[in-house]
CSV table of C-alpha atoms in Angstrom, one decimal:
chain,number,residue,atom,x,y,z
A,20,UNK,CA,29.0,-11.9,-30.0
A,21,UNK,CA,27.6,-15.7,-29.9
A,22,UNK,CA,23.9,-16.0,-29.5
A,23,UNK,CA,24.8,-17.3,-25.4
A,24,UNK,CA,26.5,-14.1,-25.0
A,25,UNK,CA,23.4,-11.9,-25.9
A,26,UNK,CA,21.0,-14.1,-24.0
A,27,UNK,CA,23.2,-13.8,-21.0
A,28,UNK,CA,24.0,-9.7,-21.0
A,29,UNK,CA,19.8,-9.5,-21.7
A,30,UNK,CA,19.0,-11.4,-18.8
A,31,UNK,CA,21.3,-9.6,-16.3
A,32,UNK,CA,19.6,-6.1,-18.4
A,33,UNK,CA,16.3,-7.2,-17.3
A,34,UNK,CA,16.6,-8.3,-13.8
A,35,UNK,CA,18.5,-4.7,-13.6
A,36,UNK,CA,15.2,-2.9,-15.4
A,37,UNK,CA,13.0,-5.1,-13.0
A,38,UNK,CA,15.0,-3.5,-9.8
A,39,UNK,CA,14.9,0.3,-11.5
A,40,UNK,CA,10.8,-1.0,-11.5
A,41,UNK,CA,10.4,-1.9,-7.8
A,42,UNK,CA,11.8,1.2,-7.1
A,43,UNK,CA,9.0,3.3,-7.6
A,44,UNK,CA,6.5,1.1,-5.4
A,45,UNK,CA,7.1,3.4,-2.4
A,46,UNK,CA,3.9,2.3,-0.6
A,47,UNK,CA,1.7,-0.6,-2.0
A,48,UNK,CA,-1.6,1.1,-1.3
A,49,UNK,CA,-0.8,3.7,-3.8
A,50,UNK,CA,1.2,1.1,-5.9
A,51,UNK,CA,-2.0,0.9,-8.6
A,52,UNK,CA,-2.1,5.0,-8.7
A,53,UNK,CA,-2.4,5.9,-12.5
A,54,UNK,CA,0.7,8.5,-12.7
A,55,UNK,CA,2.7,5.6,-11.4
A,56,UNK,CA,1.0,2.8,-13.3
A,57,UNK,CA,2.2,5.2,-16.6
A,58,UNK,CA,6.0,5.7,-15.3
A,59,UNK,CA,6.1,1.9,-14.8
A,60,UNK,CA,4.8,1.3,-18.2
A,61,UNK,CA,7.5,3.7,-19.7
A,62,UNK,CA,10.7,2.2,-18.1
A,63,UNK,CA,9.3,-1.2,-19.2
A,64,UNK,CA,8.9,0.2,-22.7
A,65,UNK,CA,12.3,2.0,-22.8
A,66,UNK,CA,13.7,-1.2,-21.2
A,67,UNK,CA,12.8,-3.2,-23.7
A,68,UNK,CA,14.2,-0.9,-26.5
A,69,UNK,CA,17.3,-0.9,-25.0
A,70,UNK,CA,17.5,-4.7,-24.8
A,71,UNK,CA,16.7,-5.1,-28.2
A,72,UNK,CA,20.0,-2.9,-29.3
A,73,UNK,CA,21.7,-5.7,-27.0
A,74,UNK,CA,20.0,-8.5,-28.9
A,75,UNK,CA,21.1,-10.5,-31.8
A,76,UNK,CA,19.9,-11.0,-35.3
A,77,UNK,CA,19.6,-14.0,-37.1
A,78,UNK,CA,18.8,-14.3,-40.9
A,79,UNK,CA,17.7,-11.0,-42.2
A,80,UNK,CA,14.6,-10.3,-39.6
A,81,UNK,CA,14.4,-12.8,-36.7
A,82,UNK,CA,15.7,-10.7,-33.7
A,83,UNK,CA,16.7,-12.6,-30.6
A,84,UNK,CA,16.4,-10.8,-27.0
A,85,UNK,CA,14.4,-11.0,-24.7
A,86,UNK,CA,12.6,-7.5,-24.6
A,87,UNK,CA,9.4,-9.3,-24.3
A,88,UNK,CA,9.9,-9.7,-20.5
A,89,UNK,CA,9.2,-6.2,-19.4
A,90,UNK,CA,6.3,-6.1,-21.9
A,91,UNK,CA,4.4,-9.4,-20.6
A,92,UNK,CA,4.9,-8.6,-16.7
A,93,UNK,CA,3.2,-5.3,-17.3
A,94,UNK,CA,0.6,-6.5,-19.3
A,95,UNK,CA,-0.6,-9.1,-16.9
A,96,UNK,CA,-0.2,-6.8,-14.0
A,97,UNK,CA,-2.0,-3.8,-15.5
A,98,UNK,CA,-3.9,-5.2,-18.6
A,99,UNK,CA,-3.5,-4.8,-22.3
A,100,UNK,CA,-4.1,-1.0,-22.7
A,101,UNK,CA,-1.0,-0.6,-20.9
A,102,UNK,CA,0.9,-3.2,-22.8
A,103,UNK,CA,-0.2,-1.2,-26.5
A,104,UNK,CA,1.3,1.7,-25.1
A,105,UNK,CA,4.5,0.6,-24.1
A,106,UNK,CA,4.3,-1.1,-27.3
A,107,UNK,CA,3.8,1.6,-29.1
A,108,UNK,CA,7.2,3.0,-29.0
A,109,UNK,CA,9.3,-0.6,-29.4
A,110,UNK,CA,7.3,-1.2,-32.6
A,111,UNK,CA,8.8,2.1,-34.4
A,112,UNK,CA,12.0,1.7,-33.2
A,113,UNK,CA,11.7,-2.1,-34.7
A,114,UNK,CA,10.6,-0.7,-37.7
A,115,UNK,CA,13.3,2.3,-37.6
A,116,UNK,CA,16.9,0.1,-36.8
A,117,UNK,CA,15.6,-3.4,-37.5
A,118,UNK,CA,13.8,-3.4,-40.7
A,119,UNK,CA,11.0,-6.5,-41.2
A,120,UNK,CA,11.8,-8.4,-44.1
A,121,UNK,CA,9.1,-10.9,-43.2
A,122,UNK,CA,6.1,-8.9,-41.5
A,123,UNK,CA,4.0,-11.6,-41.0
A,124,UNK,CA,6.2,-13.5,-38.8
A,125,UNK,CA,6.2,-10.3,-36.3
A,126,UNK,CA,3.1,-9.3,-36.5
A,127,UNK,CA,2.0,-13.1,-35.7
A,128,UNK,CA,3.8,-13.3,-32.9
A,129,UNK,CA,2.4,-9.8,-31.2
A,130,UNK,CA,-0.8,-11.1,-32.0
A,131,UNK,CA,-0.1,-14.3,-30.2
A,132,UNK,CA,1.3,-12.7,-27.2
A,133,UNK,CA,-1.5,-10.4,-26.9
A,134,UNK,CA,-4.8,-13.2,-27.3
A,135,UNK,CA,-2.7,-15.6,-24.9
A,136,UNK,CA,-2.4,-12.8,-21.9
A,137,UNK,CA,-6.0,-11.3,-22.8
A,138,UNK,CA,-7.0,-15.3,-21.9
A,139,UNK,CA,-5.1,-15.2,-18.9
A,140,UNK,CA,-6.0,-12.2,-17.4
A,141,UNK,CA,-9.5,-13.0,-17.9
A,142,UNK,CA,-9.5,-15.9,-15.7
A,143,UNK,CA,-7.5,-14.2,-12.7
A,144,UNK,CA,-9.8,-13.8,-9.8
A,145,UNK,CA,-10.7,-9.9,-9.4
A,146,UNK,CA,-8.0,-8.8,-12.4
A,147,UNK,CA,-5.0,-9.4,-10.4
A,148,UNK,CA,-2.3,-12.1,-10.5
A,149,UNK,CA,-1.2,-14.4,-8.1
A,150,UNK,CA,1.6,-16.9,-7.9
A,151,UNK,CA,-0.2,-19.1,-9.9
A,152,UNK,CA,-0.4,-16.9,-12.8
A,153,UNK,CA,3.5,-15.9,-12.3
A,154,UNK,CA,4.1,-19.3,-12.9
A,155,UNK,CA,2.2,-20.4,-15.8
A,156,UNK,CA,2.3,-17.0,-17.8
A,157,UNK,CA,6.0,-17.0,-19.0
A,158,UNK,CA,5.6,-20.8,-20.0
A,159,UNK,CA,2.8,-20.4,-22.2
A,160,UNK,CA,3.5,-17.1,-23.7
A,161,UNK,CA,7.6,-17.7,-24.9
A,162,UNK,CA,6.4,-20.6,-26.1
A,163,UNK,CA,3.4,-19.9,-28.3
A,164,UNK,CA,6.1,-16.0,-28.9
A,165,UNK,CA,8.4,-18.3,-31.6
A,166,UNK,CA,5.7,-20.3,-33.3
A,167,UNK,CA,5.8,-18.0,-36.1
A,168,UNK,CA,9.3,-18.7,-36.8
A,169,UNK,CA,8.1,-21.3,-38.3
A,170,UNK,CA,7.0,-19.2,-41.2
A,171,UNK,CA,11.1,-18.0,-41.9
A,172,UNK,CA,13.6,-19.6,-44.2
A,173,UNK,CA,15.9,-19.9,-40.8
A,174,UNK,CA,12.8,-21.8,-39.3
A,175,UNK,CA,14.9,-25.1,-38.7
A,176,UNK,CA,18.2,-23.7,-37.9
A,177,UNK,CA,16.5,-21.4,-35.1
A,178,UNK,CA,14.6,-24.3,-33.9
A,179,UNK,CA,17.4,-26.4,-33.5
A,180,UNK,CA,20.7,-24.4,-31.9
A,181,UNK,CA,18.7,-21.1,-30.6
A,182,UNK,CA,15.1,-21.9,-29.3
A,183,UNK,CA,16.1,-23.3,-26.0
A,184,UNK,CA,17.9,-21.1,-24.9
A,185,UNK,CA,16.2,-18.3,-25.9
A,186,UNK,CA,13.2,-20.1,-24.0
A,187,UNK,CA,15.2,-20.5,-21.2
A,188,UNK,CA,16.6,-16.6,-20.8
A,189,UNK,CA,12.8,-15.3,-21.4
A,190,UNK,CA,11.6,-17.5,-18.6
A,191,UNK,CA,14.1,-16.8,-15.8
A,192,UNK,CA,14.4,-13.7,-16.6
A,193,UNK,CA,10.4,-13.5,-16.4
A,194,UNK,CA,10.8,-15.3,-12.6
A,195,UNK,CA,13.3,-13.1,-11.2
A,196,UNK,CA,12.0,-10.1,-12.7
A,197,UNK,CA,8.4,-10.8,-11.1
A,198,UNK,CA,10.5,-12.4,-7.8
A,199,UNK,CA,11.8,-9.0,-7.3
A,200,UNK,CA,9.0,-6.7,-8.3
A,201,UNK,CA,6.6,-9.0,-5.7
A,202,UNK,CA,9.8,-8.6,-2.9
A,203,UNK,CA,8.9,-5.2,-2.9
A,204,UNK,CA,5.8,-4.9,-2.2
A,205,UNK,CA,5.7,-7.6,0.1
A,206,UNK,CA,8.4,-5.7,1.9
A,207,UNK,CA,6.5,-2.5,1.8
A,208,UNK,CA,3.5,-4.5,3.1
A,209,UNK,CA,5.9,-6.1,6.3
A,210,UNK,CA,6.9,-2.7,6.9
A,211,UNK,CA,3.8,-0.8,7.2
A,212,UNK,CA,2.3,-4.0,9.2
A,213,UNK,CA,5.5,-3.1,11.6
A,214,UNK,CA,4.9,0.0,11.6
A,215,UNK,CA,1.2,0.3,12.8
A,216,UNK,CA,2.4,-2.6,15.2
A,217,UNK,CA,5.0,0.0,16.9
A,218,UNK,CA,2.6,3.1,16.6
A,219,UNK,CA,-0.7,1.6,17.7
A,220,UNK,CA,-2.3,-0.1,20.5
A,221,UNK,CA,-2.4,-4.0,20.4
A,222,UNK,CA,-5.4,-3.9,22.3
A,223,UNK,CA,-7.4,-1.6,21.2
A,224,UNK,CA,-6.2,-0.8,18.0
A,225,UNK,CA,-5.8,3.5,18.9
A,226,UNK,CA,-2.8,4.8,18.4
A,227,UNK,CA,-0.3,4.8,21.2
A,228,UNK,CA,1.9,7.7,23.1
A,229,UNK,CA,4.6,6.8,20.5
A,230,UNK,CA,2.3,7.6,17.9
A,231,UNK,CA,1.3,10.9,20.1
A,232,UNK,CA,4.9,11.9,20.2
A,233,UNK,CA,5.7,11.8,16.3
A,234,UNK,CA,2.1,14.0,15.9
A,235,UNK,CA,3.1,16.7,18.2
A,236,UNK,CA,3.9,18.9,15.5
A,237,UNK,CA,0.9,18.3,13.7
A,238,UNK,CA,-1.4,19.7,16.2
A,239,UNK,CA,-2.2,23.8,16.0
A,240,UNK,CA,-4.4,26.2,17.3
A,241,UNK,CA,-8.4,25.1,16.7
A,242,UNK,CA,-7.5,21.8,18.0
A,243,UNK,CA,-9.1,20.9,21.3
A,244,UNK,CA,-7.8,18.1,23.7
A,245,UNK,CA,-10.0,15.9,25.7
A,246,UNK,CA,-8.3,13.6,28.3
A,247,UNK,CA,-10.3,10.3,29.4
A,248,UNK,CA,-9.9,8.0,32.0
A,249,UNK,CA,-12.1,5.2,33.3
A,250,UNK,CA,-13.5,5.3,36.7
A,251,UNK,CA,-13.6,2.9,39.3
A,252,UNK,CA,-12.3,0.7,36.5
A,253,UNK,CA,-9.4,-0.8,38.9
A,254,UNK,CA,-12.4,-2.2,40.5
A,255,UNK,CA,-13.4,-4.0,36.9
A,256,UNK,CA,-10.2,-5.7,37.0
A,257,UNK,CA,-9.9,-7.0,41.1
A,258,UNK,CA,-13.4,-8.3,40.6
A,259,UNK,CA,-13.8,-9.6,36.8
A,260,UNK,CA,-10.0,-10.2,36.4
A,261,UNK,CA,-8.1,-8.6,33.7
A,262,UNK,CA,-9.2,-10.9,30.4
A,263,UNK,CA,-13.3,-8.6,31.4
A,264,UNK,CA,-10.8,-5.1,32.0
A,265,UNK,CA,-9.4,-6.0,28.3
A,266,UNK,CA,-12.5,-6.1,27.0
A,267,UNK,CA,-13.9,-3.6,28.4
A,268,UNK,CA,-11.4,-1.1,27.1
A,269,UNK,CA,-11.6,-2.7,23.7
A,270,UNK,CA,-15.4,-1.6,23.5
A,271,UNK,CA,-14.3,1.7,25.0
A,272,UNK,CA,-12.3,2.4,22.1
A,273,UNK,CA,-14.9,1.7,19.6
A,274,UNK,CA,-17.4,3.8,21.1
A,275,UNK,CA,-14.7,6.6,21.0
A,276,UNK,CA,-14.0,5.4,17.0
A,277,UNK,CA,-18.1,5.7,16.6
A,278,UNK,CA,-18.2,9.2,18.7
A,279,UNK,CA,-15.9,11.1,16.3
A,280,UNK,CA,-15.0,12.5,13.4
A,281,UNK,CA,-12.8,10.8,11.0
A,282,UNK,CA,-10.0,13.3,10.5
A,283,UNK,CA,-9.8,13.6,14.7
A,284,UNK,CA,-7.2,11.2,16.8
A,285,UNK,CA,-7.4,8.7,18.7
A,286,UNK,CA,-5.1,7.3,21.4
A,287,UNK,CA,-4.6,5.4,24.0
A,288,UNK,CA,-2.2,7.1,26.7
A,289,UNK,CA,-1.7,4.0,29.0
A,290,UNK,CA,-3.7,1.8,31.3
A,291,UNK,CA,-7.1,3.3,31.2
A,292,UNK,CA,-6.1,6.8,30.2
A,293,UNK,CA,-7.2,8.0,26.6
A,294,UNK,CA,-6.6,11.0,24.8
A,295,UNK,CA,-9.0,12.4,21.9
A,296,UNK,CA,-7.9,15.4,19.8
A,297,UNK,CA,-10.3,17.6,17.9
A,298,UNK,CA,-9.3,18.6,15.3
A,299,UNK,CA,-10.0,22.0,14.0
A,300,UNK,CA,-13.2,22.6,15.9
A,301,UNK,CA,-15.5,25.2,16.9
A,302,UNK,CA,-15.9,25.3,21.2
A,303,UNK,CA,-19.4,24.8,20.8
A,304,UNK,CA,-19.0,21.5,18.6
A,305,UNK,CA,-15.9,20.4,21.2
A,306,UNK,CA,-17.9,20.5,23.8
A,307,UNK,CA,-20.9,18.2,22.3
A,308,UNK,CA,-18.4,16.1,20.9
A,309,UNK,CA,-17.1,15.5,24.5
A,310,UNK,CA,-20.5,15.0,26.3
A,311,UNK,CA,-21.9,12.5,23.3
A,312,UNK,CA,-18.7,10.3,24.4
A,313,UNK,CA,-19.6,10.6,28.0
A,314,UNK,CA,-23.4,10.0,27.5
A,315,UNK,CA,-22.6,7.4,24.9
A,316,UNK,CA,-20.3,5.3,27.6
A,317,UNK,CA,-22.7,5.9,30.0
A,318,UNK,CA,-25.5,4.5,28.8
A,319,UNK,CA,-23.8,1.5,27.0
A,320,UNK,CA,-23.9,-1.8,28.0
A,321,UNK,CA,-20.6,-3.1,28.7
A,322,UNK,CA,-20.4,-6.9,29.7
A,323,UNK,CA,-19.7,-6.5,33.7
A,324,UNK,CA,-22.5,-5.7,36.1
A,325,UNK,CA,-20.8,-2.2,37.1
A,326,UNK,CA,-22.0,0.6,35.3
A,327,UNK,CA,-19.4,2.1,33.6
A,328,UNK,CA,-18.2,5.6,33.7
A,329,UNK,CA,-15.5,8.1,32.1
A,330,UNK,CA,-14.2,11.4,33.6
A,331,UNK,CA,-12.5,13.7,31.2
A,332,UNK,CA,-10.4,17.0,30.9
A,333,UNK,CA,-11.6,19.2,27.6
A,334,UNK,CA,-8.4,21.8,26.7
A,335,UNK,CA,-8.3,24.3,23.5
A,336,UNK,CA,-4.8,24.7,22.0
A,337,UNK,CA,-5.8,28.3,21.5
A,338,UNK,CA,-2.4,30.1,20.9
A,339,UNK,CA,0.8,28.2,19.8
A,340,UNK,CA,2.7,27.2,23.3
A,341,UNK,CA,4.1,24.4,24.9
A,342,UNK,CA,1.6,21.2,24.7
A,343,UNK,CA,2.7,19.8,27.8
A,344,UNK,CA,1.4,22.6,30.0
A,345,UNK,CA,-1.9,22.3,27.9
A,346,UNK,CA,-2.0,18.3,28.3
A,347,UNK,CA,-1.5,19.2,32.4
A,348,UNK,CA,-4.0,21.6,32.4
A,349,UNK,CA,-6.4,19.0,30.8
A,350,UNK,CA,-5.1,16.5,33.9
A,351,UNK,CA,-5.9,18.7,36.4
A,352,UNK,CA,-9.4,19.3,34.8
A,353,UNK,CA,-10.0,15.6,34.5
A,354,UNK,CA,-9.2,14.8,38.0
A,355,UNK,CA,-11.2,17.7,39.1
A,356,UNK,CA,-13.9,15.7,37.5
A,357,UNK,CA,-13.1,12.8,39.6
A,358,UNK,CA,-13.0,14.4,42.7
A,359,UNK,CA,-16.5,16.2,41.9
A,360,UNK,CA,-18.0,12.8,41.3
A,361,UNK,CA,-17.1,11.0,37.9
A,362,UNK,CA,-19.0,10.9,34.9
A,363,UNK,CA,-18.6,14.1,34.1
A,364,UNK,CA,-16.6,16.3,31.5
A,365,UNK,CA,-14.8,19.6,33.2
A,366,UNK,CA,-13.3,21.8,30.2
A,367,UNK,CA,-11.6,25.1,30.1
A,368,UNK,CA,-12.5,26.6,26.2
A,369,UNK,CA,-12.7,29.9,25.0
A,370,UNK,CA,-15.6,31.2,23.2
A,371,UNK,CA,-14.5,29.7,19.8
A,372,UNK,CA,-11.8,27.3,18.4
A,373,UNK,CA,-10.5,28.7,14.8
A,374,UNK,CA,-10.9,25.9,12.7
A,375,UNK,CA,-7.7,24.8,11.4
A,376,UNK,CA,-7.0,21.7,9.4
């Protein structure tokens, strides 16, 4: 097999490893998790194995592939300790099937690779690389990789008919390998930004009655509903205009983010109408809970000379049943607030909620 022929089969071998890679970023805010970080390190350092059995050897020890590739785009991703142990393993397998005649010329050239990306890294910007350093990594490192060539008898030969193209396959394959690997987790980043588009208010930023729908299942007995709505706040929007009603609901929703716990959700039903679900809670701590958000919108100052009021309808999901004749129960409760005079929270609750996570 010519030299060409090599270069070309370990180029298509990497941008293949560099797909098997992206593979396991299934959701870039875990993508840096250290189980993960360790697999990805592994299939890089069984990739490059494998592409050095599909390389070619010139003179007795100067091994032409480009099993560096995997190597490098860890190492400037994750760091050097994660580059010595993924090449850990390609060093005794080197040592096993491709036996060193000239050990400096190797060891040179790991000690090259490694200083050059330990410079690098150190000038990122918080430890991770950007576009920049995708760019100016492979150019640097493959070249500085071959300087100690020079030290072989095939020194001019090699320098002459193979280093270009050598070059030339370490580079792209370095590009299209790191194209595809940052693909995915931009993609996995558009997605999730779709996703909270589709499940969450635009206004408010709550989730919405989508959202509501997919979590039906979630909810269980110890949970306690309580159903919000605005008063009078149709009269917010005839006399401010809709831009003050937007607002108005925007600050709504953050008192409701600062009234609650975090594992407890949030959403916004429609128009003015909000839903809050306790999760897991005692009756006693439901029912404080529910007053602190009515004091709390009460007594805020929102930016229209009305005073601002909520009504609500507090429910217990005490024995597993159908939610929508719990959610109507909590209706009829919150308009019996309205009718009794606003601001005010009417609840039906049993002596305790059992909490349940």
């Amino acid at each position: 097999m010519s030299t060409l022929d090599s270069l070309f089969i370990n180029t298509c071998m990497v941008i293949s490893l560099a797909y098997v890679v992206s593979l396991t970023y299934q959701d870039w805010r875990t993508a840096e998790r250290r189980s993960m970080v360790l697999l990805r390190t592994l299939l890089c350092s069984g990739g490059a194995i494998l592409l050095m059995f599909h390389g070619i050897t010139i003179g007795d020890d100067i091994q032409v592939d480009v099993r560096a590739v995997p190597i490098v785009l860890l190492m400037l991703r994750y760091g050097i300790g994660y580059g010595l142990i993924a090449i850990a393993p390609v060093l005794i397998t080197r040592v096993i099937y491709f036996p060193v005649q000239n050990i400096n010329v190797y060891a040179m050239s790991l000690l090259l690779t490694f200083i050059l990306l330990g410079l690098i890294r150190s000038r990122m910007p918080d430890g991770r690389p950007d576009r920049r350093s995708y760019m100016v990594t492979p150019l640097l490192v493959f070249s500085v990789h071959t300087l100690p060539v020079l030290l072989s008898p095939v020194a001019g030969w090699y320098f002459s008919h193979v280093f270009i193209w050598y070059f030339l396959a370490n580079v792209i394959g370095f590009y299209l390998s790191a194209q595809i690997l940052m693909t995915r987790i931009e993609y996995l980043k558009a997605t999730e930004h779709l996703r909270q588009e589709a499940l969450s208010d635009p206004l408010t930023g709550l989730l919405n009655r989508r959202q509501f729908e997919k979590d039906r299942a979630r909810f269980s007995t110890g949970d306690a509903f309580l159903l919000l709505d605005l008063d009078h706040f149709k009269q917010v929007n005839d006399r401010h205009g809709h831009a003050m009603g937007d607002e108005v609901l925007r600050q709504l929703a953050a008192l409701l983010k600062s009234s609650t716990r975090d594992n407890d959700r949030l959403y916004r039903m429609g128009g003015e109408e909000f839903l809050v679900v306790l999760r897991g809670i005692e009756t006693q701590q439901a029912i404080t809970i529910a007053e602190r958000i009515r004091e709390t919108v009460e007594h805020h100052v929102f930016p229209v000379p009305e005073r601002i009021t909520v009504s609500g309808g507090l429910v217990q999901f005490s024995t597993p049943g159908n939610l929508n004749q719990l959610l109507e129960q909590g209706d009829h409760l919150l308009y019996r607030a309205k009718r009794e005079g606003r601001n005010r929270i009417k609840r039906e609750l049993r002596e305790r909620l059992d909490p349940q996570m």
